[in-house]
Amino acid sequence: MTWLDNNPRVVDLPEVVGQTDKAPPARPGRSRRLGIVTVVAVAMAAGLIGWTATGWIKSPADVLAESRPPPPALLTEKVQKRKLRQSIATRGTVAPEDGQDVGAVPTSDPRVAVSVFTKVPVGRGSTATTGRMVFEVSGRPTFVMAGRVPAYRALRRGDRGSDVAQLQGGLVALGFTVRDQQGFLGSSTVAAVKGFYGRAGYQPLHDGRRAALVVPFGEVAFVRSLPATVRRVTARVGDEASGTAISLAMGRPLVIARVAPGDAALIDIGDRAEVALGGHRPLLGVVERITRRAPPTVEGGPQQEGNRYAMVRLQSALPTAALGRDVRVSLITRSTRGAVLVVPAAAVQSSADGGEYVTVTDETGSPRTVTVETGMQSEGWVEISGVGVAPDDLVVTGTAGTL
């Protein structure tokens, strides 16, 4: 007898263990359903892969078609009707029409040891009028009066000359009576001088001679035109009185435009001009004359060799505060008589027979050729005339979408 015969429970153990390790038999219905689901999933995955692949894979014909550029688009511009002009753009300086310096002369008062400026009542922009005291030297005044002949001597009773006549003219303008012969310094002129000095708060000087010293040299300065504007003051109280004390600007302000040598031949006297003063509307003017050198009234202007200077007189007066300002100037050398048809220069094409034409398109984009004659050209626009083109028509200026 073996050990297994004596232990029947142990003999049954392998069978029990083996039975528990085996999977239960599958049910036929469930297996069929699982197979169908698997087939459907594989089919869907294959379809998705195929659909995706068709988006990635392109035929050579498709690639060639997609690489072709799009058809060119026409660039157009409207036909305009306006005035054309040709102009020269430059810079200019606002300057007085005329100018004159008034110098200080040491006083002739024998009591004065040193001649210095003791009063300077005017400043830049002040108006100098007949009889105004513009500065004082060691307590003695300097007045301004109108006259073409500059002061060159002291004036005494009995003197004759054009300077005496200018003095008399100034006194009469101030309301004093002068009965002497014009140009002769007689008793009524002496009385008028005393009254003029007294009104200003001064007394005339006398030299102790038989002929009284009526007007010392340097106490009346004759300037070419009054009223005038003070454009520069050199004198300062306490400084030695010598040289130029003040500079006067006379007449209406001009604009002195600087012109390059190559442009000077294009400008004629009488040409119109426009002057831009900052935010103001352009001021209109006319070229009055052309010179080779800038006038002495222009301060700080470049004096380049070969340059020309166009004097522009404005139709409206400029304020004296504008003197010395740098401004933009347009010198109009040529313009159309009125409004004309104009198109961009790029719209005008040349034909084989030497003529010129433009291509006009309608709202549908259909082009038609119109023969034109061209005129003045300025700032990229060309004057045209021809049958079949009107304002607001669209003309072809080029194409877009091409390399």
PDB file of C-alpha atoms in Angstrom, residues 167-353:
ATOM      1  CA  LEU A 167      15.150 169.724 -39.248  1.00  0.00           C
ATOM      2  CA  GLN A 168      12.464 172.248 -40.165  1.00  0.00           C
ATOM      3  CA  GLY A 169      10.315 169.496 -41.705  1.00  0.00           C
ATOM      4  CA  GLY A 170      10.520 167.473 -38.493  1.00  0.00           C
ATOM      5  CA  LEU A 171       9.613 170.458 -36.334  1.00  0.00           C
ATOM      6  CA  VAL A 172       6.591 171.274 -38.495  1.00  0.00           C
ATOM      7  CA  ALA A 173       5.478 167.602 -38.352  1.00  0.00           C
ATOM      8  CA  LEU A 174       5.554 167.886 -34.565  1.00  0.00           C
ATOM      9  CA  GLY A 175       3.279 170.952 -34.639  1.00  0.00           C
ATOM     10  CA  PHE A 176       5.800 173.780 -34.316  1.00  0.00           C
ATOM     11  CA  THR A 177       5.647 176.881 -36.458  1.00  0.00           C
ATOM     12  CA  VAL A 178       8.575 177.672 -38.772  1.00  0.00           C
ATOM     13  CA  ARG A 179       8.343 180.843 -40.870  1.00  0.00           C
ATOM     14  CA  ASP A 180      11.960 180.957 -42.039  1.00  0.00           C
ATOM     15  CA  GLN A 181      12.860 180.235 -45.608  1.00  0.00           C
ATOM     16  CA  GLN A 182      13.194 176.519 -46.208  1.00  0.00           C
ATOM     17  CA  GLY A 183      16.744 175.476 -45.556  1.00  0.00           C
ATOM     18  CA  PHE A 184      17.642 178.644 -43.570  1.00  0.00           C
ATOM     19  CA  LEU A 185      18.003 178.444 -39.808  1.00  0.00           C
ATOM     20  CA  GLY A 186      16.448 181.706 -38.696  1.00  0.00           C
ATOM     21  CA  SER A 187      14.803 183.016 -35.566  1.00  0.00           C
ATOM     22  CA  SER A 188      11.545 181.086 -35.969  1.00  0.00           C
ATOM     23  CA  THR A 189      13.492 177.859 -36.423  1.00  0.00           C
ATOM     24  CA  VAL A 190      15.492 178.626 -33.273  1.00  0.00           C
ATOM     25  CA  ALA A 191      12.260 179.210 -31.358  1.00  0.00           C
ATOM     26  CA  ALA A 192      10.818 175.946 -32.648  1.00  0.00           C
ATOM     27  CA  VAL A 193      13.967 174.074 -31.572  1.00  0.00           C
ATOM     28  CA  LYS A 194      13.748 175.541 -28.053  1.00  0.00           C
ATOM     29  CA  GLY A 195      10.113 174.543 -27.815  1.00  0.00           C
ATOM     30  CA  PHE A 196      10.897 171.008 -29.082  1.00  0.00           C
ATOM     31  CA  TYR A 197      13.730 170.496 -26.556  1.00  0.00           C
ATOM     32  CA  GLY A 198      11.645 171.919 -23.734  1.00  0.00           C
ATOM     33  CA  ARG A 199       8.743 169.571 -24.509  1.00  0.00           C
ATOM     34  CA  ALA A 200      11.150 166.637 -24.289  1.00  0.00           C
ATOM     35  CA  GLY A 201      12.559 167.883 -20.956  1.00  0.00           C
ATOM     36  CA  TYR A 202      15.900 169.220 -22.202  1.00  0.00           C
ATOM     37  CA  GLN A 203      17.522 172.570 -22.911  1.00  0.00           C
ATOM     38  CA  PRO A 204      19.495 173.383 -26.102  1.00  0.00           C
ATOM     39  CA  LEU A 205      23.213 173.889 -25.611  1.00  0.00           C
ATOM     40  CA  HIS A 206      24.998 177.153 -26.307  1.00  0.00           C
ATOM     41  CA  ASP A 207      28.657 177.396 -27.163  1.00  0.00           C
ATOM     42  CA  GLY A 208      29.126 180.909 -25.797  1.00  0.00           C
ATOM     43  CA  ARG A 209      29.891 182.307 -29.198  1.00  0.00           C
ATOM     44  CA  ARG A 210      28.011 185.065 -30.916  1.00  0.00           C
ATOM     45  CA  ALA A 211      26.042 182.427 -32.866  1.00  0.00           C
ATOM     46  CA  ALA A 212      24.302 180.227 -30.343  1.00  0.00           C
ATOM     47  CA  LEU A 213      24.745 176.474 -30.768  1.00  0.00           C
ATOM     48  CA  VAL A 214      21.222 175.355 -31.565  1.00  0.00           C
ATOM     49  CA  VAL A 215      21.497 171.631 -32.291  1.00  0.00           C
ATOM     50  CA  PRO A 216      24.744 169.887 -31.289  1.00  0.00           C
ATOM     51  CA  PHE A 217      26.048 167.246 -33.669  1.00  0.00           C
ATOM     52  CA  GLY A 218      24.676 163.825 -32.689  1.00  0.00           C
ATOM     53  CA  GLU A 219      21.553 165.071 -30.910  1.00  0.00           C
ATOM     54  CA  VAL A 220      19.358 164.753 -34.014  1.00  0.00           C
ATOM     55  CA  ALA A 221      19.805 161.682 -36.210  1.00  0.00           C
ATOM     56  CA  PHE A 222      18.240 161.790 -39.668  1.00  0.00           C
ATOM     57  CA  VAL A 223      16.937 158.446 -40.934  1.00  0.00           C
ATOM     58  CA  ARG A 224      15.660 157.716 -44.424  1.00  0.00           C
ATOM     59  CA  SER A 225      12.092 156.819 -43.467  1.00  0.00           C
ATOM     60  CA  LEU A 226       9.843 157.128 -40.438  1.00  0.00           C
ATOM     61  CA  PRO A 227       8.135 155.547 -38.644  1.00  0.00           C
ATOM     62  CA  ALA A 228      10.694 152.770 -38.280  1.00  0.00           C
ATOM     63  CA  THR A 229      10.944 149.653 -36.147  1.00  0.00           C
ATOM     64  CA  VAL A 230      13.817 149.044 -33.766  1.00  0.00           C
ATOM     65  CA  ARG A 231      15.167 145.639 -34.756  1.00  0.00           C
ATOM     66  CA  ARG A 232      18.313 145.603 -32.631  1.00  0.00           C
ATOM     67  CA  VAL A 233      19.569 147.526 -29.601  1.00  0.00           C
ATOM     68  CA  THR A 234      23.286 147.546 -28.966  1.00  0.00           C
ATOM     69  CA  ALA A 235      23.413 150.359 -26.421  1.00  0.00           C
ATOM     70  CA  ARG A 236      23.248 149.514 -22.741  1.00  0.00           C
ATOM     71  CA  VAL A 237      23.062 151.940 -19.867  1.00  0.00           C
ATOM     72  CA  GLY A 238      26.526 152.438 -18.432  1.00  0.00           C
ATOM     73  CA  ASP A 239      28.410 151.373 -21.558  1.00  0.00           C
ATOM     74  CA  GLU A 240      30.727 153.770 -23.318  1.00  0.00           C
ATOM     75  CA  ALA A 241      28.811 155.696 -25.968  1.00  0.00           C
ATOM     76  CA  SER A 242      30.442 154.779 -29.270  1.00  0.00           C
ATOM     77  CA  GLY A 243      29.578 152.946 -32.451  1.00  0.00           C
ATOM     78  CA  THR A 244      26.102 151.715 -33.358  1.00  0.00           C
ATOM     79  CA  ALA A 245      23.522 152.208 -30.629  1.00  0.00           C
ATOM     80  CA  ILE A 246      20.352 150.943 -32.351  1.00  0.00           C
ATOM     81  CA  SER A 247      19.418 149.468 -35.746  1.00  0.00           C
ATOM     82  CA  LEU A 248      16.173 150.495 -37.419  1.00  0.00           C
ATOM     83  CA  ALA A 249      14.017 148.586 -39.907  1.00  0.00           C
ATOM     84  CA  MET A 250      12.089 150.703 -42.374  1.00  0.00           C
ATOM     85  CA  GLY A 251       9.407 149.997 -44.923  1.00  0.00           C
ATOM     86  CA  ARG A 252       7.209 146.910 -45.242  1.00  0.00           C
ATOM     87  CA  PRO A 253       8.892 143.624 -44.360  1.00  0.00           C
ATOM     88  CA  LEU A 254      10.080 141.526 -47.296  1.00  0.00           C
ATOM     89  CA  VAL A 255      10.897 137.854 -47.521  1.00  0.00           C
ATOM     90  CA  ILE A 256      14.387 137.222 -48.850  1.00  0.00           C
ATOM     91  CA  ALA A 257      14.314 133.743 -50.414  1.00  0.00           C
ATOM     92  CA  ARG A 258      17.570 131.896 -50.997  1.00  0.00           C
ATOM     93  CA  VAL A 259      17.746 130.340 -54.465  1.00  0.00           C
ATOM     94  CA  ALA A 260      20.301 127.812 -55.715  1.00  0.00           C
ATOM     95  CA  PRO A 261      22.198 128.826 -58.855  1.00  0.00           C
ATOM     96  CA  GLY A 262      20.525 126.104 -60.945  1.00  0.00           C
ATOM     97  CA  ASP A 263      17.039 127.331 -60.001  1.00  0.00           C
ATOM     98  CA  ALA A 264      17.663 131.042 -60.456  1.00  0.00           C
ATOM     99  CA  ALA A 265      17.174 130.860 -64.239  1.00  0.00           C
ATOM    100  CA  LEU A 266      13.661 129.457 -63.730  1.00  0.00           C
ATOM    101  CA  ILE A 267      12.463 132.464 -61.717  1.00  0.00           C
ATOM    102  CA  ASP A 268      11.158 135.649 -63.280  1.00  0.00           C
ATOM    103  CA  ILE A 269      10.244 138.969 -61.742  1.00  0.00           C
ATOM    104  CA  GLY A 270       6.500 138.915 -61.156  1.00  0.00           C
ATOM    105  CA  ASP A 271       6.317 135.191 -60.333  1.00  0.00           C
ATOM    106  CA  ARG A 272       3.932 134.390 -57.524  1.00  0.00           C
ATOM    107  CA  ALA A 273       5.137 133.086 -54.181  1.00  0.00           C
ATOM    108  CA  GLU A 274       3.686 131.560 -51.046  1.00  0.00           C
ATOM    109  CA  VAL A 275       5.231 132.041 -47.609  1.00  0.00           C
ATOM    110  CA  ALA A 276       4.402 129.700 -44.716  1.00  0.00           C
ATOM    111  CA  LEU A 277       4.541 131.211 -41.239  1.00  0.00           C
ATOM    112  CA  GLY A 278       4.078 128.315 -38.834  1.00  0.00           C
ATOM    113  CA  GLY A 279       0.429 127.494 -38.265  1.00  0.00           C
ATOM    114  CA  HIS A 280      -0.835 130.433 -40.292  1.00  0.00           C
ATOM    115  CA  ARG A 281      -2.252 130.065 -43.787  1.00  0.00           C
ATOM    116  CA  PRO A 282       0.343 130.708 -46.529  1.00  0.00           C
ATOM    117  CA  LEU A 283       0.783 134.382 -47.329  1.00  0.00           C
ATOM    118  CA  LEU A 284       0.772 135.360 -51.001  1.00  0.00           C
ATOM    119  CA  GLY A 285       3.442 137.513 -52.543  1.00  0.00           C
ATOM    120  CA  VAL A 286       5.230 138.451 -55.749  1.00  0.00           C
ATOM    121  CA  VAL A 287       8.914 138.257 -56.675  1.00  0.00           C
ATOM    122  CA  GLU A 288       9.979 141.899 -56.901  1.00  0.00           C
ATOM    123  CA  ARG A 289      13.635 141.551 -57.781  1.00  0.00           C
ATOM    124  CA  ILE A 290      16.516 139.064 -57.789  1.00  0.00           C
ATOM    125  CA  THR A 291      19.982 139.937 -56.509  1.00  0.00           C
ATOM    126  CA  ARG A 292      23.331 138.232 -56.240  1.00  0.00           C
ATOM    127  CA  ARG A 293      23.895 139.200 -52.615  1.00  0.00           C
ATOM    128  CA  ALA A 294      21.611 139.234 -49.605  1.00  0.00           C
ATOM    129  CA  PRO A 295      20.615 142.734 -48.502  1.00  0.00           C
ATOM    130  CA  PRO A 296      22.367 144.094 -45.401  1.00  0.00           C
ATOM    131  CA  THR A 297      19.056 143.943 -43.531  1.00  0.00           C
ATOM    132  CA  VAL A 298      19.190 140.130 -43.553  1.00  0.00           C
ATOM    133  CA  GLU A 299      20.792 138.935 -40.341  1.00  0.00           C
ATOM    134  CA  GLY A 300      22.510 135.585 -40.214  1.00  0.00           C
ATOM    135  CA  GLY A 301      21.638 134.581 -43.769  1.00  0.00           C
ATOM    136  CA  PRO A 302      24.178 132.387 -45.557  1.00  0.00           C
ATOM    137  CA  GLN A 303      26.197 134.192 -48.244  1.00  0.00           C
ATOM    138  CA  GLN A 304      27.086 131.229 -50.447  1.00  0.00           C
ATOM    139  CA  GLU A 305      28.989 131.822 -53.637  1.00  0.00           C
ATOM    140  CA  GLY A 306      26.683 131.753 -56.650  1.00  0.00           C
ATOM    141  CA  ASN A 307      23.469 131.976 -54.655  1.00  0.00           C
ATOM    142  CA  ARG A 308      20.691 134.297 -55.746  1.00  0.00           C
ATOM    143  CA  TYR A 309      18.213 136.070 -53.507  1.00  0.00           C
ATOM    144  CA  ALA A 310      14.596 136.617 -54.547  1.00  0.00           C
ATOM    145  CA  MET A 311      12.913 139.576 -52.868  1.00  0.00           C
ATOM    146  CA  VAL A 312       9.276 138.640 -52.250  1.00  0.00           C
ATOM    147  CA  ARG A 313       6.862 141.461 -51.428  1.00  0.00           C
ATOM    148  CA  LEU A 314       3.808 140.130 -49.650  1.00  0.00           C
ATOM    149  CA  GLN A 315       0.286 141.258 -50.427  1.00  0.00           C
ATOM    150  CA  SER A 316      -0.511 141.592 -46.733  1.00  0.00           C
ATOM    151  CA  ALA A 317       1.687 143.268 -44.147  1.00  0.00           C
ATOM    152  CA  LEU A 318       3.693 141.138 -41.769  1.00  0.00           C
ATOM    153  CA  PRO A 319       3.878 141.991 -38.085  1.00  0.00           C
ATOM    154  CA  THR A 320       7.159 143.543 -37.027  1.00  0.00           C
ATOM    155  CA  ALA A 321       7.574 140.635 -34.609  1.00  0.00           C
ATOM    156  CA  ALA A 322       8.181 138.412 -37.644  1.00  0.00           C
ATOM    157  CA  LEU A 323      11.408 140.214 -38.548  1.00  0.00           C
ATOM    158  CA  GLY A 324      14.342 137.818 -38.638  1.00  0.00           C
ATOM    159  CA  ARG A 325      12.211 134.662 -38.751  1.00  0.00           C
ATOM    160  CA  ASP A 326      13.205 131.778 -41.005  1.00  0.00           C
ATOM    161  CA  VAL A 327      10.246 130.760 -43.185  1.00  0.00           C
ATOM    162  CA  ARG A 328       9.372 128.240 -45.896  1.00  0.00           C
ATOM    163  CA  VAL A 329       8.923 129.766 -49.362  1.00  0.00           C
ATOM    164  CA  SER A 330       7.381 128.292 -52.526  1.00  0.00           C
ATOM    165  CA  LEU A 331       8.284 130.189 -55.682  1.00  0.00           C
ATOM    166  CA  ILE A 332       5.666 129.329 -58.303  1.00  0.00           C
ATOM    167  CA  THR A 333       7.421 129.316 -61.665  1.00  0.00           C
ATOM    168  CA  ARG A 334       4.599 127.898 -63.801  1.00  0.00           C
ATOM    169  CA  SER A 335       0.943 126.905 -63.402  1.00  0.00           C
ATOM    170  CA  THR A 336      -2.114 125.978 -65.461  1.00  0.00           C
ATOM    171  CA  ARG A 337      -4.640 128.741 -66.167  1.00  0.00           C
ATOM    172  CA  GLY A 338      -7.321 126.924 -64.213  1.00  0.00           C
ATOM    173  CA  ALA A 339      -8.499 123.485 -63.152  1.00  0.00           C
ATOM    174  CA  VAL A 340      -7.554 120.737 -65.632  1.00  0.00           C
ATOM    175  CA  LEU A 341      -7.887 116.946 -65.821  1.00  0.00           C
ATOM    176  CA  VAL A 342      -4.938 115.285 -64.138  1.00  0.00           C
ATOM    177  CA  VAL A 343      -3.872 111.674 -63.623  1.00  0.00           C
ATOM    178  CA  PRO A 344      -0.877 110.070 -61.906  1.00  0.00           C
ATOM    179  CA  ALA A 345       2.167 109.954 -64.162  1.00  0.00           C
ATOM    180  CA  ALA A 346       2.147 106.145 -63.904  1.00  0.00           C
ATOM    181  CA  ALA A 347      -1.228 106.047 -65.671  1.00  0.00           C
ATOM    182  CA  VAL A 348       0.118 107.514 -68.930  1.00  0.00           C
ATOM    183  CA  GLN A 349       1.524 104.952 -71.377  1.00  0.00           C
ATOM    184  CA  SER A 350       3.195 105.335 -74.767  1.00  0.00           C
ATOM    185  CA  SER A 351       1.859 103.568 -77.824  1.00  0.00           C
ATOM    186  CA  ALA A 352       3.866 102.123 -80.737  1.00  0.00           C
ATOM    187  CA  ASP A 353       3.047 105.092 -82.970  1.00  0.00           C
TER     188      ASP A 353
END
